[in-house]
Coordinates of N, CA, C and O in Angstrom, one line a residue:
M1 N -23.8 -22.2 -54.0 CA -22.4 -22.1 -53.6 C -22.0 -21.1 -53.0 O -20.9 -21.3 -52.1
R2 N -21.9 -19.8 -54.0 CA -21.4 -18.8 -53.3 C -21.8 -18.1 -52.2 O -20.6 -17.8 -51.1
S3 N -22.8 -18.6 -51.6 CA -23.4 -18.3 -50.5 C -22.7 -18.8 -49.3 O -22.5 -18.6 -48.1
D4 N -22.6 -20.0 -49.8 CA -22.1 -21.0 -48.6 C -20.6 -20.5 -48.3 O -19.7 -20.5 -47.2
R5 N -19.9 -20.7 -49.4 CA -18.4 -19.7 -49.7 C -18.3 -18.7 -48.4 O -17.1 -18.4 -47.7
R6 N -19.3 -17.5 -49.0 CA -19.1 -16.1 -48.5 C -19.3 -16.6 -46.5 O -19.0 -16.1 -46.1
L7 N -20.1 -17.5 -46.5 CA -20.5 -17.5 -45.1 C -19.8 -18.4 -44.3 O -19.0 -17.9 -43.2
A8 N -19.2 -19.2 -45.0 CA -18.1 -19.9 -44.1 C -16.8 -19.0 -44.1 O -16.1 -19.1 -42.9
E9 N -16.2 -18.5 -45.4 CA -15.1 -17.0 -44.7 C -15.6 -15.9 -43.6 O -14.5 -15.6 -43.0
A10 N -17.1 -15.5 -43.9 CA -17.2 -14.8 -42.6 C -17.4 -15.2 -41.2 O -16.8 -15.0 -40.4
Q11 N -17.4 -16.7 -41.1 CA -17.6 -17.5 -39.7 C -15.9 -17.4 -39.5 O -15.2 -17.5 -38.3
E12 N -15.1 -18.0 -40.2 CA -13.9 -17.8 -40.4 C -13.3 -16.5 -39.6 O -12.4 -16.5 -38.5
E13 N -13.4 -15.8 -40.6 CA -12.6 -14.3 -40.0 C -13.5 -13.9 -38.7 O -13.1 -13.3 -37.8
A14 N -14.6 -14.0 -38.5 CA -15.6 -13.9 -36.9 C -14.3 -14.6 -36.0 O -14.2 -13.9 -34.6
N15 N -14.3 -16.0 -35.9 CA -13.3 -16.8 -35.2 C -12.1 -16.0 -35.1 O -11.6 -16.2 -34.0
R16 N -11.1 -15.7 -36.6 CA -9.8 -15.3 -36.1 C -10.1 -13.9 -35.5 O -9.4 -13.7 -34.4
A17 N -10.9 -13.5 -35.2 CA -11.2 -11.7 -34.6 C -11.3 -12.3 -32.7 O -11.0 -11.6 -32.1
R18 N -12.5 -13.4 -32.7 CA -12.8 -14.0 -31.4 C -11.2 -14.2 -30.7 O -10.8 -13.9 -29.5
W19 N -10.3 -15.1 -31.7 CA -9.7 -15.8 -31.1 C -8.3 -14.1 -30.9 O -7.3 -14.2 -30.1
E20 N -8.0 -13.2 -31.3 CA -7.4 -12.1 -31.5 C -7.9 -11.4 -30.1 O -6.7 -10.8 -29.2
G21 N -9.0 -11.2 -30.3 CA -9.5 -10.8 -28.9 C -9.3 -11.4 -27.4 O -8.9 -10.9 -26.3
V22 N -9.3 -12.9 -27.4 CA -8.6 -13.8 -26.5 C -7.5 -13.2 -26.1 O -7.1 -13.6 -24.7
A23 N -6.4 -13.3 -27.1 CA -5.2 -13.4 -26.9 C -5.0 -11.7 -26.4 O -4.1 -12.0 -25.7
A24 N -5.5 -10.8 -26.8 CA -5.3 -9.5 -26.4 C -5.7 -9.4 -24.4 O -5.0 -9.1 -23.7
L25 N -7.0 -10.2 -24.4 CA -7.0 -10.4 -23.0 C -6.7 -11.0 -22.2 O -5.7 -10.3 -20.8
Q26 N -5.7 -11.7 -22.5 CA -4.7 -13.0 -21.9 C -3.6 -11.9 -21.7 O -3.0 -11.9 -20.5
T27 N -3.0 -11.4 -22.7 CA -1.9 -10.2 -22.1 C -2.4 -9.4 -21.5 O -1.2 -9.2 -20.6
M28 N -3.8 -8.9 -21.6 CA -3.7 -7.7 -20.5 C -4.1 -8.5 -19.1 O -3.4 -7.5 -18.3
A29 N -4.1 -9.5 -18.7 CA -4.7 -10.1 -17.4 C -2.9 -10.5 -17.5 O -2.7 -10.5 -15.2
R30 N -2.1 -10.8 -17.9 CA -0.6 -11.2 -17.8 C 0.1 -9.8 -16.8 O 0.5 -9.4 -15.9
S31 N -0.2 -8.5 -17.5 CA 0.2 -7.3 -17.2 C -0.8 -7.0 -15.8 O 0.5 -6.4 -15.0
V32 N -1.9 -7.3 -15.6 CA -2.4 -6.6 -14.5 C -2.0 -7.7 -13.6 O -1.8 -6.9 -12.3
A33 N -1.7 -8.9 -13.7 CA -1.4 -9.6 -12.3 C 0.1 -9.2 -12.2 O 0.5 -9.1 -11.0
R34 N 0.9 -8.9 -13.4 CA 2.5 -8.1 -12.5 C 1.8 -6.5 -12.1 O 2.8 -6.8 -11.2
L35 N 1.2 -6.1 -12.6 CA 1.0 -4.9 -12.0 C 0.7 -5.0 -10.5 O 1.0 -4.5 -9.4
A36 N 0.0 -6.0 -9.9 CA -0.6 -6.4 -8.6 C 0.4 -6.7 -8.1 O 0.6 -6.4 -6.9
D37 N 1.3 -7.5 -8.3 CA 2.4 -8.0 -7.9 C 3.6 -7.1 -7.5 O 4.2 -7.2 -6.5
S38 N 3.6 -6.0 -8.3 CA 4.2 -4.6 -7.8 C 3.9 -3.8 -7.1 O 4.9 -3.4 -5.9
F39 N 2.4 -4.0 -6.6 CA 1.7 -3.1 -5.4 C 2.5 -3.6 -3.8 O 2.7 -3.1 -3.2
D40 N 2.7 -5.0 -4.2 CA 3.0 -5.7 -2.8 C 5.0 -5.7 -2.1 O 5.2 -5.8 -1.7
R41 N 5.2 -5.1 -3.5 CA 7.0 -4.7 -3.4 C 7.0 -3.2 -3.0 O 7.8 -2.7 -3.8
V42 N 6.3 -2.6 -1.8 CA 6.9 -1.2 -1.8 C 8.2 -1.3 -1.1 O 8.4 -2.1 0.2
P43 N 9.4 -0.3 -1.5 CA 10.5 -0.3 -0.9 C 10.6 -0.3 0.2 O 10.1 0.7 1.4
R44 N 10.9 -0.7 1.2 CA 11.6 -0.8 3.0 C 12.3 0.4 2.8 O 13.4 0.7 1.9
Q45 N 12.4 1.0 4.2 CA 13.0 2.2 4.2 C 14.3 1.3 4.9 O 14.5 0.6 5.6
R46 N 15.7 2.3 4.2 CA 16.9 1.6 5.0 C 17.5 2.6 5.8 O 17.5 3.8 5.4
V47 N 18.0 2.2 6.6 CA 18.3 2.8 8.0 C 19.5 2.8 7.5 O 20.5 1.7 7.7
P48 N 20.4 3.7 7.8 CA 21.7 3.8 7.5 C 22.7 2.7 8.7 O 22.3 3.0 9.5
S49 N 23.3 2.4 8.3 CA 23.9 1.3 9.4 C 24.6 1.6 10.3 O 25.3 1.2 11.3
D50 N 25.3 2.8 10.6 CA 26.1 3.8 11.5 C 25.0 4.1 12.5 O 25.4 4.7 13.4
Q51 N 24.2 4.1 11.8 CA 23.1 4.3 13.3 C 22.6 3.1 13.8 O 21.4 2.5 12.9
P52 N 22.2 3.0 15.2 CA 21.6 1.6 15.5 C 20.2 1.7 15.3 O 19.7 2.8 15.8
S53 N 19.5 0.7 15.4 CA 17.9 1.0 15.3 C 17.4 0.8 16.4 O 17.8 0.5 17.7
A54 N 16.3 1.7 16.6 CA 15.9 1.7 18.2 C 14.6 0.9 17.9 O 14.1 0.4 17.6
S55 N 14.7 0.6 19.4 CA 13.7 -0.5 19.8 C 12.1 0.7 20.2 O 12.5 1.6 19.9
A56 N 11.2 -0.3 20.1 CA 9.9 0.5 19.8 C 9.7 1.4 21.2 O 9.4 2.5 21.1
Q57 N 10.7 0.9 22.2 CA 10.2 1.7 23.8 C 11.0 2.9 23.7 O 11.2 3.9 24.0
E58 N 12.2 3.2 22.6 CA 13.4 4.3 23.0 C 12.4 5.1 21.8 O 12.3 6.2 21.8
L59 N 12.2 4.6 20.5 CA 11.4 5.5 20.1 C 10.0 6.2 20.4 O 9.6 7.4 20.5
L60 N 9.5 5.5 20.8 CA 8.0 5.9 22.0 C 8.5 7.1 22.6 O 8.3 8.1 23.1
E61 N 10.1 6.5 23.3 CA 10.6 7.9 24.6 C 10.9 8.9 24.2 O 10.6 10.4 23.9
S62 N 11.6 8.8 22.6 CA 11.9 9.9 21.9 C 10.8 10.7 21.5 O 11.0 12.1 21.2
W63 N 10.0 10.5 20.9 CA 8.7 11.0 20.4 C 8.3 11.8 21.9 O 7.5 13.2 21.4
R64 N 8.0 11.2 22.8 CA 7.2 11.6 24.0 C 7.9 12.7 24.5 O 7.8 13.8 25.0
S65 N 9.6 12.5 24.2 CA 10.3 13.9 25.0 C 10.1 15.2 24.2 O 9.8 16.3 24.5
R66 N 9.8 15.2 22.7 CA 9.9 16.6 21.8 C 8.3 16.4 21.8 O 7.7 17.5 21.1
L67 N 7.2 16.0 21.8 CA 5.9 16.0 21.5 C 5.1 16.4 22.8 O 5.1 15.3 23.9
T68 N 4.2 16.8 22.8 CA 2.8 17.2 23.5 C 1.2 16.1 22.6 O 1.4 16.8 21.8
V69 N 1.8 15.1 23.6 CA 0.2 14.3 22.4 C -0.9 13.9 23.4 O -0.6 14.0 24.6
T70 N -2.1 13.8 22.7 CA -3.3 13.3 23.9 C -3.3 12.1 23.8 O -2.2 11.1 23.1
E71 N -3.3 11.4 24.8 CA -4.1 9.9 25.0 C -4.2 8.9 23.5 O -3.8 8.1 23.3
D72 N -5.2 9.5 22.6 CA -5.5 9.0 21.2 C -3.9 9.2 20.5 O -4.0 8.0 19.6
V73 N -3.4 10.1 20.4 CA -2.3 10.2 19.5 C -1.4 9.0 20.1 O -0.6 8.2 19.4
W74 N -1.1 9.1 21.2 CA -0.3 8.2 21.7 C -0.6 6.8 22.0 O 0.2 5.7 21.3
A75 N -2.2 6.4 21.9 CA -2.3 5.2 21.7 C -1.9 4.2 19.7 O -1.6 3.3 19.6
V76 N -2.7 5.3 18.9 CA -1.8 5.1 17.8 C -0.3 5.0 17.4 O 0.1 4.1 17.2
A77 N 0.5 5.8 18.5 CA 2.0 5.9 18.6 C 2.3 4.5 18.9 O 3.1 3.8 18.7
V78 N 1.7 4.1 20.0 CA 1.7 2.7 20.6 C 1.8 1.5 19.7 O 2.7 0.5 19.4
L79 N 1.0 1.6 18.9 CA 0.5 0.6 17.8 C 1.4 0.6 17.0 O 1.8 -0.8 16.4
L80 N 1.9 1.6 16.3 CA 2.5 1.7 15.2 C 4.5 1.3 15.6 O 5.3 0.9 14.9
A81 N 4.6 1.9 16.6 CA 6.2 1.9 16.8 C 6.9 0.4 17.0 O 7.7 0.2 16.4
P82 N 5.8 -0.5 17.7 CA 6.7 -2.5 17.2 C 7.3 -2.2 16.0 O 8.5 -2.9 15.5
A83 N 6.4 -2.1 14.9 CA 6.1 -2.7 13.3 C 7.3 -1.4 13.2 O 8.5 -1.8 12.1
L84 N 7.9 -0.5 13.3 CA 8.3 0.7 13.0 C 9.9 0.3 13.6 O 10.8 0.6 12.6
A85 N 9.9 -0.2 14.4 CA 11.3 -0.1 15.4 C 11.7 -1.6 14.2 O 12.8 -1.6 14.1
E86 N 11.0 -2.9 14.7 CA 11.5 -3.9 14.1 C 12.0 -3.9 12.8 O 13.1 -3.9 12.4
S87 N 11.0 -3.3 11.5 CA 11.3 -3.5 10.3 C 11.6 -2.0 9.3 O 12.0 -2.0 8.1
G88 N 11.4 -1.1 9.8 CA 11.4 0.4 9.7 C 10.1 1.0 8.7 O 10.2 1.5 7.9
E89 N 9.4 0.0 8.9 CA 7.7 0.4 8.5 C 6.8 -0.3 9.1 O 6.9 -1.2 9.4
A90 N 5.5 0.2 8.7 CA 4.0 -0.3 9.4 C 3.1 -0.4 8.6 O 3.1 0.8 7.5
R91 N 2.4 -1.3 8.0 CA 1.4 -1.6 7.1 C -0.2 -1.5 8.2 O 0.0 -2.7 8.1
Y92 N -0.5 -0.4 8.0 CA -2.0 -0.4 8.6 C -2.8 0.9 8.0 O -2.6 1.5 7.5
G93 N -4.1 -0.1 7.6 CA -5.2 0.5 7.3 C -5.8 1.3 8.3 O -5.6 1.3 9.5
V94 N -6.2 2.1 8.2 CA -7.1 3.0 9.3 C -8.2 2.7 9.8 O -8.4 2.4 11.1
E95 N -8.9 1.7 9.2 CA -9.7 0.5 9.9 C -9.3 -0.3 11.3 O -9.6 -0.5 11.8
E96 N -7.8 -1.5 10.6 CA -7.5 -1.8 11.4 C -6.8 -1.5 13.0 O -7.0 -1.8 14.0
I97 N -6.6 0.4 12.3 CA -5.6 1.1 13.7 C -7.2 1.1 14.3 O -6.7 1.3 15.8
A98 N -8.1 1.9 13.8 CA -9.1 1.8 15.0 C -9.7 0.9 15.9 O -9.8 1.0 16.8
A99 N -9.4 -0.6 14.9 CA -10.3 -1.6 15.7 C -8.9 -1.8 16.9 O -9.2 -2.5 17.7
G100 N -7.6 -1.7 17.0 CA -6.5 -1.8 17.5 C -6.8 -1.0 18.6 O -6.2 -1.1 20.1
T101 N -6.7 0.3 18.3 CA -7.2 1.4 19.6 C -8.6 1.5 20.4 O -8.2 2.4 21.1
G102 N -9.4 1.2 19.6 CA -10.8 1.7 20.1 C -11.2 3.3 20.0 O -12.1 3.5 20.2
L103 N -10.1 3.3 19.0 CA -10.6 5.0 18.1 C -11.6 5.3 16.8 O -11.7 4.3 16.5
A104 N -12.5 6.3 17.1 CA -13.2 6.2 15.5 C -12.2 6.5 14.4 O -11.0 6.9 14.5
E105 N -12.9 6.1 13.2 CA -11.6 5.8 12.0 C -11.6 7.6 11.6 O -9.9 7.8 11.5
A106 N -12.3 8.5 11.9 CA -12.0 9.9 12.0 C -10.9 10.5 12.9 O -10.0 10.9 12.0
R107 N -10.9 9.5 14.2 CA -9.5 10.5 14.6 C -8.2 10.0 14.5 O -7.7 10.6 14.9
V108 N -8.3 8.3 14.1 CA -7.3 7.9 13.7 C -6.6 8.6 12.6 O -5.3 9.0 12.9
H109 N -7.2 9.1 11.9 CA -6.9 10.0 10.7 C -6.0 11.1 11.2 O -5.0 11.7 10.8
D110 N -6.8 11.8 12.1 CA -6.5 12.9 12.6 C -5.1 12.8 13.2 O -3.8 13.2 13.4
C111 N -5.1 11.6 14.2 CA -4.4 11.2 15.0 C -2.7 10.7 14.1 O -1.5 11.2 14.2
L112 N -3.0 10.2 12.8 CA -2.0 10.1 12.0 C -1.3 11.0 11.4 O -0.1 11.3 11.4
R113 N -2.3 11.9 10.7 CA -1.9 13.2 10.4 C -0.9 14.4 11.5 O 0.1 14.8 10.9
F114 N -1.1 14.0 12.8 CA -0.4 14.9 13.7 C 1.2 14.3 13.8 O 1.8 14.9 13.7
L115 N 1.0 12.9 13.9 CA 2.5 12.1 13.5 C 3.0 12.6 12.3 O 4.4 12.6 12.3
I116 N 2.8 12.5 11.3 CA 3.7 13.0 9.9 C 3.6 14.5 9.9 O 4.9 14.4 10.1
K117 N 2.6 15.8 10.9 CA 3.3 16.8 10.8 C 4.2 17.1 11.6 O 5.0 17.9 11.0
R118 N 4.4 16.3 12.7 CA 5.5 16.3 13.9 C 6.4 15.5 13.5 O 7.7 15.2 14.0
Q119 N 6.7 14.8 11.9 CA 7.6 14.6 11.2 C 8.0 13.1 12.3 O 9.2 13.0 12.3
C120 N 7.2 12.5 12.8 CA 7.4 11.2 13.4 C 7.6 9.9 13.0 O 8.4 9.1 13.0
V121 N 6.6 10.0 11.7 CA 6.3 9.2 10.6 C 6.1 9.6 9.2 O 5.6 11.0 9.4
R122 N 5.7 9.1 8.2 CA 5.6 9.5 7.1 C 5.2 8.4 6.1 O 5.3 7.2 6.4
Q123 N 4.4 9.0 4.7 CA 3.7 7.5 4.1 C 4.8 7.4 3.0 O 5.0 8.4 2.7
I124 N 5.1 6.1 2.9 CA 6.2 5.5 2.2 C 5.6 5.0 0.7 O 5.9 4.5 0.1
G125 N 3.9 4.8 1.2 CA 3.4 3.8 0.2 C 1.9 3.7 0.8 O 1.5 3.8 1.5
S126 N 1.4 3.2 -0.3 CA -0.3 2.3 -0.3 C -0.5 1.0 -0.9 O 0.1 1.2 -2.1
I127 N -0.9 0.9 -0.2 CA -1.1 -0.7 -1.0 C -3.2 -1.3 -0.7 O -3.4 -1.0 0.5
L128 N -3.3 -0.7 -1.9 CA -5.3 -0.3 -1.7 C -5.6 0.1 -0.2 O -4.8 1.5 -0.7
N129 N -6.2 -0.5 0.7 CA -6.5 0.9 1.6 C -5.8 0.5 2.8 O -5.6 0.9 3.7
T130 N -4.5 -0.2 2.6 CA -3.4 -0.6 3.6 C -1.8 0.7 3.1 O -1.6 0.8 2.3
R131 N -2.4 1.7 4.1 CA -0.8 2.7 3.9 C 0.3 2.1 4.5 O 0.5 1.5 5.7
V132 N 1.4 2.1 3.8 CA 2.7 2.1 4.6 C 3.4 3.0 5.0 O 3.7 4.1 4.4
Y133 N 3.6 3.2 6.6 CA 4.4 4.4 7.3 C 5.7 3.8 7.3 O 6.2 2.6 8.1
G134 N 6.4 4.8 7.3 CA 8.1 4.7 7.9 C 8.5 5.4 8.5 O 7.8 6.9 8.7
L135 N 9.3 5.6 9.2 CA 10.3 6.2 10.0 C 11.0 7.7 9.6 O 11.4 7.2 8.8
T136 N 10.5 8.9 9.9 CA 11.2 10.0 9.6 C 12.5 10.3 9.8 O 13.1 9.9 11.3
Q137 N 13.5 10.2 9.1 CA 14.7 10.4 9.2 C 15.2 11.5 9.6 O 15.0 12.3 9.6
A138 N 15.8 11.7 11.0 CA 16.2 12.8 11.5 C 17.0 13.6 10.9 O 18.1 13.0 10.2

């Protein structure tokens, strides 16, 4: 009888520990879900209200007037400009830009680095493999 009681107590303790583990996992899952939601909330670049936003064409013209660029860099700039002009940010992965321009991913990376170094764009965030680029304030 004592052994039955001890066995029952041990089973109760094991069940209690399992439920505590389940509760901890549920808490962690909710935390991870909140964290994942926050990754999609990259702050948008704020354009001062006293400066009118440029159209994609105006943006490209301003870059063309101050930069000497290769066709590869220009292809990347042309792909980014509409989103940058419209919302102040562009969300593209290197693979996506490569597919849209026909360039190799390594070349796209070089072109993006060129545009960042020349202060045309800046990286303002990253969501998994998708980088978020914003306009560099003059």
